[in-house]
Amino acid sequence: IATTVHKIVAQTVARTTEGSASLKPASLVITEKIDIAATLPVVFFVRWDKQVVLLGVTDQIMRDGAWEGSKICFSAQSRLLQHVEDTARAVGGWLASRGFVGPAGADILEDTQGVQWVVDVNARVPGSMILTLLRTHFADRRGCDVAMFLPDVEVSLKRVEFYREMQEQITAGTVIIVGWASDKEQHFAS
């Protein structure tokens, strides 16, 4: 356990910059061990009237304990949303009771006994939210049941070259670029 905690702390410190330190970008909470049966990140919207609109349940893509992106299975959404509905609405209600309005997400872990544990609440636009909004685009119009959001893809090509290489997929709508940033040496696409 000590090695895992050390690794997580080292990764968190490495990602904290002088500019982001004041935002307190990370917390480390140590609790009893949960035998995890499922990870259920849910995206929802808290309305002005305090109603909670459930948008989707995604799956996190993790590498070395850090979030690398998300994926969604559109055909599983009805079942997954029904499964987390009570917990997600409770989190949304809690946010609404504190005056929050807007998009949010909660990471729910389900243990082997079926108990759902909320381990993270993001009172902001969750990274995976875009996937929950693209069902019509991917599933209904293109027959794609699974979609992924990879926010930090390093690309060795300049944007115009990348578009040329991926023109068929971009034109078909099976690849969507939602953001592009570059400096003199590196290019990143989301």
XYZ file of N, CA, C and O in Angstrom:
760
model
N 0.826 -1.188 0.000
C 0.000 0.000 0.000
C 0.871 1.252 0.000
O 0.582 2.204 -0.711
N 1.937 1.255 0.771
C 2.803 2.430 0.858
C 3.368 2.794 -0.511
O 3.458 3.974 -0.861
N 3.733 1.790 -1.293
C 4.267 2.040 -2.634
C 3.211 2.686 -3.517
O 3.495 3.638 -4.254
N 1.982 2.203 -3.446
C 0.888 2.770 -4.242
C 0.617 4.210 -3.839
O 0.469 5.086 -4.698
N 0.540 4.477 -2.539
C 0.297 5.832 -2.055
C 1.434 6.747 -2.501
O 1.203 7.862 -2.982
N 2.669 6.286 -2.367
C 3.825 7.084 -2.787
C 3.731 7.413 -4.275
O 3.983 8.548 -4.687
N 3.356 6.437 -5.087
C 3.249 6.632 -6.535
C 2.161 7.660 -6.873
O 2.372 8.551 -7.695
N 1.014 7.566 -6.219
C -0.085 8.507 -6.461
C 0.316 9.914 -6.053
O 0.077 10.878 -6.787
N 0.947 10.051 -4.894
C 1.388 11.369 -4.427
C 2.427 11.940 -5.398
O 2.355 13.126 -5.772
N 3.370 11.130 -5.845
C 4.398 11.597 -6.778
C 3.778 12.071 -8.092
O 4.167 13.112 -8.627
N 2.792 11.323 -8.611
C 2.126 11.719 -9.856
C 1.357 13.025 -9.666
O 1.370 13.897 -10.540
N 0.691 13.167 -8.540
C -0.094 14.371 -8.269
C 0.807 15.579 -8.142
O 0.537 16.638 -8.723
N 1.896 15.446 -7.415
C 2.830 16.552 -7.235
C 3.450 16.937 -8.582
O 3.586 18.124 -8.904
N 3.758 15.957 -9.404
C 4.359 16.230 -10.715
C 3.412 17.018 -11.613
O 3.848 17.797 -12.460
N 2.115 16.840 -11.450
C 1.126 17.535 -12.284
C 0.713 18.890 -11.710
O -0.009 19.637 -12.343
N 1.147 19.200 -10.503
C 0.804 20.464 -9.871
C 1.862 21.495 -10.250
O 3.053 21.265 -10.082
N 1.403 22.611 -10.793
C 2.316 23.671 -11.196
C 2.208 24.831 -10.221
O 1.285 24.893 -9.400
N 3.106 25.772 -10.349
C 3.066 26.959 -9.495
C 1.730 27.680 -9.676
O 1.140 28.163 -8.716
N 1.237 27.704 -10.901
C -0.025 28.374 -11.186
C -1.246 27.634 -10.683
O -2.276 28.238 -10.397
N -1.166 26.310 -10.585
C -2.339 25.538 -10.164
C -2.350 25.197 -8.677
O -3.371 24.769 -8.155
N -1.263 25.409 -7.990
C -1.174 25.031 -6.574
C -2.239 25.719 -5.726
O -2.823 25.101 -4.828
N -2.528 26.982 -6.016
C -3.519 27.710 -5.211
C -4.931 27.150 -5.401
O -5.808 27.380 -4.578
N -5.153 26.402 -6.478
C -6.459 25.795 -6.730
C -6.667 24.505 -5.952
O -7.743 23.923 -5.997
N -5.626 24.057 -5.261
C -5.673 22.808 -4.505
C -6.199 21.678 -5.406
O -7.286 21.142 -5.179
N -5.426 21.326 -6.428
C -5.910 20.409 -7.468
C -6.031 18.941 -7.064
O -6.497 18.138 -7.855
N -5.659 18.601 -5.853
C -5.739 17.186 -5.485
C -5.940 17.027 -3.987
O -5.522 17.862 -3.197
N -6.581 15.951 -3.644
C -6.745 15.558 -2.252
C -6.469 14.069 -2.164
O -6.769 13.326 -3.090
N -5.940 13.644 -1.085
C -5.703 12.231 -0.854
C -6.508 11.827 0.374
O -6.293 12.347 1.463
N -7.459 10.944 0.169
C -8.310 10.462 1.244
C -8.048 8.970 1.403
O -8.150 8.213 0.441
N -7.712 8.560 2.592
C -7.440 7.150 2.853
C -8.593 6.605 3.694
O -8.911 7.143 4.754
N -9.236 5.554 3.185
C -10.384 4.958 3.861
C -10.172 3.451 3.943
O -9.162 2.923 3.491
N -11.188 2.798 4.480
C -11.129 1.340 4.493
C -11.138 0.829 3.056
O -11.628 1.500 2.153
N -10.601 -0.341 2.863
C -10.531 -0.922 1.526
C -11.926 -1.354 1.070
O -12.676 -1.965 1.806
N -12.236 -0.993 -0.166
C -13.503 -1.386 -0.763
C -13.207 -2.431 -1.827
O -12.369 -2.210 -2.702
N -13.868 -3.578 -1.746
C -13.728 -4.586 -2.789
C -14.612 -4.155 -3.947
O -15.827 -4.333 -3.923
N -13.995 -3.570 -4.953
C -14.732 -2.954 -6.056
C -15.215 -3.993 -7.058
O -14.441 -4.776 -7.582
N -16.517 -3.947 -7.328
C -17.103 -4.795 -8.363
C -17.335 -3.999 -9.640
O -17.297 -4.549 -10.730
N -17.580 -2.679 -9.513
C -17.852 -1.838 -10.681
C -17.480 -0.391 -10.388
O -17.622 0.079 -9.270
N -17.015 0.284 -11.421
C -16.771 1.718 -11.384
C -17.798 2.356 -12.304
O -17.905 1.988 -13.471
N -18.565 3.314 -11.773
C -19.707 3.868 -12.501
C -19.679 5.398 -12.480
O -20.420 6.025 -11.728
N -18.843 6.030 -13.305
C -18.842 7.495 -13.359
C -20.113 7.995 -14.053
O -20.384 7.624 -15.192
N -20.888 8.821 -13.370
C -22.157 9.305 -13.913
C -22.061 10.811 -14.163
O -21.433 11.541 -13.404
N -22.672 11.235 -15.266
C -22.714 12.647 -15.642
C -24.168 13.103 -15.554
O -25.073 12.393 -16.003
N -24.380 14.274 -14.965
C -25.746 14.775 -14.820
C -25.743 16.298 -14.861
O -24.689 16.939 -14.883
N -26.948 16.872 -14.875
C -27.114 18.318 -14.887
C -28.102 18.689 -13.787
O -29.178 18.099 -13.686
N -27.730 19.666 -12.962
C -28.613 20.163 -11.909
C -29.278 21.433 -12.438
O -28.589 22.407 -12.762
N -30.602 21.395 -12.548
C -31.352 22.517 -13.092
C -31.654 23.570 -12.023
O -31.530 23.305 -10.826
N -32.091 24.763 -12.472
C -32.457 25.849 -11.558
C -33.545 25.421 -10.580
O -33.577 25.864 -9.444
N -34.460 24.555 -11.057
C -35.554 24.102 -10.185
C -35.139 22.925 -9.304
O -35.971 22.258 -8.716
N -33.832 22.665 -9.253
C -33.219 21.617 -8.426
C -33.481 20.198 -8.938
O -33.156 19.227 -8.263
N -34.055 20.080 -10.129
C -34.233 18.762 -10.741
C -32.886 18.276 -11.261
O -32.075 19.072 -11.750
N -32.665 16.977 -11.170
C -31.412 16.382 -11.621
C -31.691 15.595 -12.895
O -32.507 14.672 -12.892
N -31.030 15.979 -13.976
C -31.192 15.305 -15.259
C -29.977 14.400 -15.465
O -28.840 14.879 -15.571
N -30.212 13.098 -15.503
C -29.118 12.145 -15.702
C -28.774 12.086 -17.189
O -29.652 11.907 -18.030
N -27.490 12.221 -17.511
C -27.056 12.260 -18.907
C -26.398 10.974 -19.377
O -26.553 10.592 -20.525
N -25.631 10.328 -18.515
C -24.972 9.107 -18.955
C -24.005 8.558 -17.930
O -23.590 9.250 -16.989
N -23.659 7.304 -18.129
C -22.662 6.623 -17.303
C -21.534 6.205 -18.237
O -21.767 5.537 -19.244
N -20.343 6.621 -17.905
C -19.186 6.322 -18.743
C -18.269 5.331 -18.037
O -18.547 4.898 -16.925
N -17.187 5.007 -18.689
C -16.171 4.136 -18.110
C -14.854 4.883 -18.203
O -14.528 5.446 -19.254
N -14.118 4.931 -17.122
C -12.859 5.660 -17.115
C -11.746 4.828 -17.741
O -11.654 3.624 -17.530
N -10.891 5.504 -18.488
C -9.677 4.895 -19.015
C -8.553 5.381 -18.106
O -8.297 6.582 -18.012
N -7.951 4.448 -17.392
C -6.925 4.796 -16.408
C -5.576 4.234 -16.840
O -5.507 3.164 -17.443
N -4.517 4.971 -16.508
C -3.163 4.464 -16.714
C -2.319 4.909 -15.537
O -2.269 6.093 -15.227
N -1.707 3.952 -14.880
C -0.880 4.224 -13.702
C -1.634 5.041 -12.657
O -1.095 5.958 -12.049
N -2.920 4.726 -12.464
C -3.722 5.382 -11.451
C -4.221 6.767 -11.828
O -4.848 7.439 -11.020
N -3.960 7.222 -13.049
C -4.388 8.557 -13.473
C -5.418 8.448 -14.598
O -5.330 7.551 -15.444
N -6.363 9.371 -14.614
C -7.396 9.400 -15.638
C -6.790 9.788 -16.970
O -6.096 10.796 -17.080
N -7.022 8.978 -17.984
C -6.501 9.232 -19.328
C -7.614 9.533 -20.317
O -7.349 9.921 -21.447
N -8.851 9.300 -19.919
C -9.972 9.531 -20.817
C -11.174 8.721 -20.379
O -11.191 8.137 -19.291
N -12.182 8.693 -21.243
C -13.412 7.975 -20.934
C -13.950 7.297 -22.176
O -13.625 7.689 -23.300
N -14.790 6.299 -21.947
C -15.508 5.671 -23.051
C -16.944 5.444 -22.608
O -17.261 5.459 -21.410
N -17.810 5.265 -23.587
C -19.223 5.072 -23.305
C -19.770 3.984 -24.212
O -19.357 3.871 -25.367
N -20.637 3.178 -23.661
C -21.362 2.164 -24.438
C -22.813 2.646 -24.487
O -23.512 2.634 -23.472
N -23.249 3.076 -25.664
C -24.578 3.676 -25.789
C -25.703 2.681 -25.528
O -26.710 3.028 -24.925
N -25.534 1.436 -25.951
C -26.604 0.448 -25.763
C -26.801 0.068 -24.297
O -27.839 -0.473 -23.936
N -25.827 0.356 -23.451
C -25.925 0.015 -22.025
C -26.467 1.161 -21.182
O -26.672 1.000 -19.974
N -26.720 2.319 -21.785
C -27.068 3.507 -20.997
C -28.349 3.363 -20.187
O -28.388 3.744 -19.019
N -29.402 2.828 -20.753
C -30.663 2.697 -19.993
C -30.451 1.871 -18.737
O -30.861 2.265 -17.641
N -29.782 0.744 -18.888
C -29.535 -0.146 -17.750
C -28.627 0.518 -16.722
O -28.901 0.499 -15.516
N -27.555 1.149 -17.174
C -26.604 1.774 -16.255
C -27.217 2.965 -15.520
O -27.021 3.132 -14.309
N -27.962 3.797 -16.246
C -28.588 4.952 -15.597
C -29.605 4.522 -14.551
O -29.692 5.121 -13.476
N -30.352 3.497 -14.864
C -31.317 2.974 -13.886
C -30.585 2.438 -12.653
O -31.018 2.633 -11.519
N -29.440 1.807 -12.880
C -28.659 1.205 -11.796
C -28.114 2.250 -10.817
O -28.045 2.002 -9.608
N -27.712 3.423 -11.328
C -27.116 4.451 -10.459
C -28.075 5.591 -10.140
O -27.693 6.556 -9.463
N -29.307 5.495 -10.607
C -30.240 6.620 -10.502
C -30.382 7.172 -9.084
O -30.263 8.383 -8.859
N -30.642 6.328 -8.103
C -30.858 6.814 -6.734
C -29.626 7.531 -6.192
O -29.732 8.608 -5.605
N -28.464 6.943 -6.401
C -27.223 7.542 -5.894
C -26.928 8.859 -6.617
O -26.596 9.867 -5.988
N -27.066 8.861 -7.934
C -26.777 10.071 -8.711
C -27.749 11.196 -8.349
O -27.346 12.358 -8.204
N -29.019 10.868 -8.185
C -29.996 11.904 -7.819
C -29.716 12.431 -6.406
O -29.919 13.624 -6.137
N -29.245 11.580 -5.510
C -28.893 12.027 -4.160
C -27.721 13.017 -4.218
O -27.733 14.046 -3.531
N -26.716 12.720 -5.037
C -25.567 13.632 -5.182
C -26.030 14.944 -5.797
O -25.680 16.035 -5.326
N -26.824 14.862 -6.864
C -27.337 16.074 -7.496
C -28.194 16.897 -6.553
O -28.107 18.134 -6.525
N -28.997 16.225 -5.754
C -29.818 16.919 -4.767
C -28.971 17.618 -3.719
O -29.274 18.737 -3.287
N -27.906 16.953 -3.313
C -26.979 17.543 -2.343
C -26.344 18.804 -2.926
O -26.267 19.838 -2.259
N -25.911 18.737 -4.198
C -25.343 19.919 -4.851
C -26.381 21.035 -4.956
O -26.092 22.201 -4.673
N -27.610 20.680 -5.368
C -28.681 21.673 -5.510
C -28.987 22.351 -4.174
O -29.235 23.557 -4.129
N -28.936 21.588 -3.085
C -29.238 22.162 -1.765
C -28.197 23.189 -1.334
O -28.441 23.974 -0.427
N -27.063 23.197 -1.994
C -26.006 24.159 -1.707
C -25.942 25.259 -2.760
O -24.966 25.993 -2.858
N -26.983 25.329 -3.614
C -27.072 26.398 -4.601
C -26.410 26.115 -5.927
O -26.364 26.985 -6.795
N -25.908 24.907 -6.120
C -25.231 24.591 -7.381
C -26.250 24.399 -8.501
O -27.268 23.744 -8.329
N -25.933 24.953 -9.662
C -26.701 24.747 -10.879
C -25.700 24.521 -11.999
O -24.746 25.287 -12.145
N -25.893 23.468 -12.787
C -25.007 23.235 -13.922
C -24.631 21.783 -14.076
O -25.151 20.898 -13.402
N -23.694 21.529 -14.991
C -23.240 20.160 -15.240
C -22.349 19.676 -14.106
O -21.620 20.456 -13.494
N -22.418 18.373 -13.846
C -21.603 17.787 -12.775
C -21.405 16.301 -13.050
O -22.036 15.722 -13.939
N -20.556 15.706 -12.277
C -20.319 14.275 -12.374
C -19.990 13.714 -11.007
O -19.589 14.444 -10.102
N -20.187 12.425 -10.882
C -19.837 11.736 -9.639
C -19.244 10.382 -9.993
O -19.760 9.686 -10.875
N -18.162 10.053 -9.342
C -17.567 8.728 -9.510
C -18.147 7.829 -8.435
O -17.948 8.073 -7.241
N -18.864 6.813 -8.871
C -19.506 5.874 -7.957
C -18.786 4.536 -8.082
O -18.606 4.017 -9.180
N -18.384 4.007 -6.957
C -17.837 2.650 -6.914
C -18.907 1.754 -6.316
O -19.583 2.134 -5.362
N -19.044 0.569 -6.885
C -19.974 -0.401 -6.316
C -19.155 -1.558 -5.778
O -18.306 -2.106 -6.493
N -19.401 -1.906 -4.515
C -18.632 -2.991 -3.922
C -19.271 -4.343 -4.238
O -20.322 -4.415 -4.881
N -18.634 -5.391 -3.787
C -19.096 -6.749 -4.099
C -20.414 -7.092 -3.411
O -21.051 -8.080 -3.772
N -20.842 -6.257 -2.469
C -22.127 -6.460 -1.800
C -23.242 -5.637 -2.456
O -24.382 -5.652 -1.998
N -22.890 -4.863 -3.499
C -23.878 -4.039 -4.190
C -24.056 -2.653 -3.606
O -24.912 -1.893 -4.053
N -23.237 -2.290 -2.625
C -23.316 -0.957 -2.021
C -22.577 0.025 -2.924
O -21.462 -0.252 -3.373
N -23.211 1.173 -3.196
C -22.590 2.194 -4.032
C -21.948 3.262 -3.152
O -22.576 3.780 -2.235
N -20.686 3.573 -3.459
C -19.896 4.545 -2.715
C -19.559 5.706 -3.647
O -18.999 5.495 -4.716
N -19.876 6.921 -3.252
C -19.497 8.102 -4.027
C -18.103 8.505 -3.566
O -17.904 8.859 -2.403
N -17.137 8.425 -4.459
C -15.753 8.699 -4.080
C -15.225 10.015 -4.643
O -14.147 10.458 -4.262
N -15.984 10.631 -5.550
C -15.554 11.909 -6.115
C -16.768 12.620 -6.690
O -17.610 11.985 -7.336
N -16.869 13.907 -6.441
C -17.921 14.729 -7.022
C -17.239 15.872 -7.761
O -16.399 16.574 -7.191
N -17.584 16.043 -9.015
C -17.027 17.117 -9.833
C -18.137 18.105 -10.157
O -18.947 17.859 -11.050
N -18.166 19.213 -9.428
C -19.182 20.245 -9.639
C -18.679 21.184 -10.739
O -18.353 22.349 -10.508
N -18.606 20.630 -11.930
C -18.095 21.323 -13.113
C -18.410 20.440 -14.318
O -18.977 19.364 -14.157
N -18.034 20.886 -15.485
C -18.219 20.049 -16.667
C -17.241 18.874 -16.567
O -16.028 19.077 -16.605
N -17.744 17.644 -16.410
C -16.841 16.496 -16.358
C -16.225 16.239 -17.745
O -16.860 16.508 -18.772
N -15.023 15.731 -17.758
C -14.357 15.450 -19.027
C -15.157 14.530 -19.928
O -15.133 14.656 -21.155
N -15.894 13.609 -19.334
C -16.635 12.631 -20.126
C -18.001 13.130 -20.585
O -18.706 12.428 -21.316
N -18.371 14.345 -20.204
C -19.708 14.834 -20.538
C -19.968 14.846 -22.039
O -21.065 14.530 -22.490
N -18.961 15.188 -22.819
C -19.153 15.268 -24.268
C -19.658 13.938 -24.832
O -20.478 13.915 -25.744
N -19.199 12.831 -24.258
C -19.646 11.517 -24.752
C -21.141 11.320 -24.535
O -21.825 10.741 -25.383
N -21.636 11.787 -23.406
C -23.055 11.585 -23.093
C -23.954 12.385 -24.021
O -25.133 12.066 -24.165
N -23.406 13.412 -24.655
C -24.196 14.272 -25.539
C -24.122 13.865 -27.010
O -24.766 14.487 -27.850
N -23.326 12.849 -27.325
C -23.100 12.482 -28.723
C -23.770 11.173 -29.146
O -23.393 10.577 -30.150
N -24.751 10.713 -28.410
C -25.435 9.457 -28.754
C -26.022 9.500 -30.166
O -25.841 8.574 -30.955
N -26.750 10.561 -30.491
C -27.359 10.658 -31.812
C -26.287 10.628 -32.886
O -26.412 9.917 -33.890
N -25.219 11.387 -32.684
C -24.144 11.459 -33.676
C -23.503 10.094 -33.919
O -23.359 9.672 -35.069
N -23.101 9.420 -32.850
C -22.370 8.166 -33.016
C -23.276 6.945 -33.167
O -23.134 6.174 -34.113
N -24.183 6.747 -32.236
C -24.979 5.509 -32.226
C -26.098 5.528 -33.257
O -26.218 4.605 -34.066
N -26.905 6.567 -33.232
C -28.085 6.590 -34.093
C -27.734 6.813 -35.564
O -28.284 6.160 -36.443
N -26.823 7.731 -35.856
C -26.507 8.067 -37.252
C -25.399 7.230 -37.865
O -25.360 7.064 -39.074
N -24.467 6.732 -37.047
C -23.314 6.026 -37.598
C -23.195 4.585 -37.132
O -22.284 3.881 -37.519
N -24.095 4.149 -36.288
C -24.089 2.766 -35.830
C -22.930 2.404 -34.920
O -22.612 1.232 -34.765
N -22.292 3.389 -34.314
C -21.173 3.136 -33.390
C -21.735 3.003 -31.977
O -22.276 3.964 -31.436
N -21.598 1.851 -31.370
C -22.144 1.634 -30.033
C -21.209 2.127 -28.938
O -21.644 2.426 -27.839
N -19.918 2.234 -29.239
C -18.932 2.656 -28.246
C -18.173 3.863 -28.790
O -17.809 3.895 -29.967
N -17.963 4.854 -27.927
C -17.172 6.032 -28.290
C -16.194 6.317 -27.153
O -16.451 5.967 -25.999
N -15.074 6.952 -27.494
C -14.059 7.286 -26.498
C -13.706 8.767 -26.590
O -13.738 9.346 -27.675
N -13.349 9.334 -25.435
C -12.829 10.689 -25.358
C -11.421 10.587 -24.790
O -11.230 10.100 -23.668
N -10.439 11.013 -25.565
C -9.039 10.962 -25.158
C -8.505 12.395 -25.171
O -8.145 12.917 -26.227
N -8.461 13.051 -24.015
C -8.169 14.485 -23.996
C -6.716 14.893 -24.207
O -6.458 16.016 -24.579
N -5.793 14.021 -23.991
C -4.384 14.416 -24.076
C -3.617 13.549 -25.056
O -2.635 12.900 -24.696
N -4.047 13.547 -26.291
C -3.374 12.761 -27.311
C -2.271 13.624 -27.926
O -2.544 14.688 -28.480
N -1.045 13.166 -27.793
C 0.056 13.902 -28.402
C 0.196 13.427 -29.840
O 0.259 12.233 -30.118
N 0.227 14.383 -30.745
C 0.265 14.090 -32.169
C 1.576 14.621 -32.732
O 1.962 15.755 -32.441
N 2.256 13.816 -33.524
C 3.539 14.248 -34.081
C 3.378 15.087 -35.345
O 4.353 15.594 -35.877
N 2.156 15.249 -35.814
C 1.887 16.007 -37.035
C 1.350 17.397 -36.707
O 0.721 17.598 -35.665
N 1.545 18.319 -37.605
C 0.885 19.609 -37.483
C -0.586 19.400 -37.801
O -0.980 18.414 -38.427
N -1.411 20.345 -37.378
C -2.856 20.185 -37.508
C -3.274 19.921 -38.953
O -4.064 19.023 -39.220
N -2.783 20.686 -39.899
C -3.174 20.500 -41.297
C -2.773 19.109 -41.805
O -3.520 18.456 -42.536
N -1.621 18.614 -41.371
C -1.177 17.266 -41.756
C -2.064 16.204 -41.118
O -2.412 15.208 -41.752
N -2.406 16.424 -39.843
C -3.276 15.475 -39.149
C -4.631 15.390 -39.841
O -5.155 14.306 -40.076
N -5.203 16.546 -40.166
C -6.496 16.559 -40.853
C -6.406 15.836 -42.196
O -7.319 15.112 -42.589
N -5.310 16.028 -42.901
C -5.125 15.342 -44.183
C -5.087 13.822 -43.972
O -5.740 13.072 -44.696
N -4.354 13.373 -42.963
C -4.235 11.930 -42.673
C -5.558 11.316 -42.212
O -5.852 10.170 -42.511
N -6.343 12.082 -41.478
C -7.583 11.573 -40.881
C -8.834 12.062 -41.617
O -9.944 11.930 -41.111
N -8.670 12.590 -42.819
C -9.774 13.217 -43.544
C -10.979 12.295 -43.707
O -12.120 12.707 -43.498
N -10.742 11.047 -44.027
C -11.851 10.110 -44.236
C -12.666 9.923 -42.954
O -13.894 9.992 -42.971
N -11.974 9.714 -41.818
C -12.663 9.506 -40.547
C -13.351 10.786 -40.061
O -14.454 10.742 -39.518
N -12.702 11.926 -40.264
C -13.299 13.195 -39.842
C -14.531 13.497 -40.690
O -15.584 13.877 -40.169
N -14.425 13.300 -42.000
C -15.560 13.539 -42.898
C -16.720 12.604 -42.573
O -17.886 13.014 -42.584
N -16.398 11.358 -42.252
C -17.442 10.379 -41.905
C -18.030 10.644 -40.519
O -19.091 10.124 -40.179
N -17.348 11.456 -39.725
C -17.838 11.760 -38.383
C -17.490 10.715 -37.352
O -18.015 10.740 -36.234
N -16.604 9.777 -37.681
C -16.214 8.772 -36.699
C -15.075 9.263 -35.811
O -14.777 8.658 -34.791
N -14.449 10.368 -36.196
C -13.447 11.047 -35.377
C -13.863 12.506 -35.283
O -14.158 13.136 -36.304
N -13.898 13.011 -34.064
C -14.234 14.415 -33.833
C -13.093 15.038 -33.039
O -12.679 14.492 -32.013
N -12.588 16.151 -33.519
C -11.565 16.892 -32.784
C -12.294 18.002 -32.030
O -12.898 18.879 -32.644
N -12.267 17.964 -30.715
C -12.965 18.980 -29.927
C -12.011 20.063 -29.431
O -12.440 21.089 -28.929
N -10.728 19.825 -29.578
C -9.758 20.831 -29.168
C -8.391 20.513 -29.732
O -8.062 19.349 -29.979
N -7.599 21.538 -29.966
C -6.255 21.353 -30.484
C -5.376 22.433 -29.880
O -5.745 23.616 -29.898
N -4.259 22.059 -29.316
C -3.298 23.015 -28.780
C -1.918 22.608 -29.248
O -1.626 21.422 -29.399
N -1.082 23.580 -29.512
C 0.275 23.239 -29.931
C 1.236 24.328 -29.498
O 0.859 25.463 -29.248
N 2.473 23.909 -29.367
C 3.543 24.869 -29.169
C 4.563 24.587 -30.266
O 4.268 23.865 -31.213
N 5.736 25.103 -30.160
C 6.717 24.927 -31.233
C 7.134 23.479 -31.424
O 7.530 23.082 -32.513
N 7.031 22.680 -30.361
C 7.532 21.314 -30.445
C 6.478 20.238 -30.353
O 6.670 19.142 -30.859
N 5.363 20.505 -29.687
C 4.368 19.460 -29.453
C 2.991 19.909 -29.926
O 2.679 21.096 -29.938
N 2.172 18.908 -30.285
C 0.805 19.148 -30.702
C -0.095 18.221 -29.918
O 0.209 17.041 -29.769
N -1.202 18.745 -29.415
C -2.118 17.937 -28.628
C -3.512 18.065 -29.196
O -3.944 19.145 -29.555
N -4.194 16.948 -29.280
C -5.574 16.938 -29.754
C -6.444 16.282 -28.699
O -6.014 15.416 -27.958
N -7.703 16.705 -28.635
C -8.700 16.093 -27.762
C -9.826 15.595 -28.616
O -10.243 16.226 -29.552
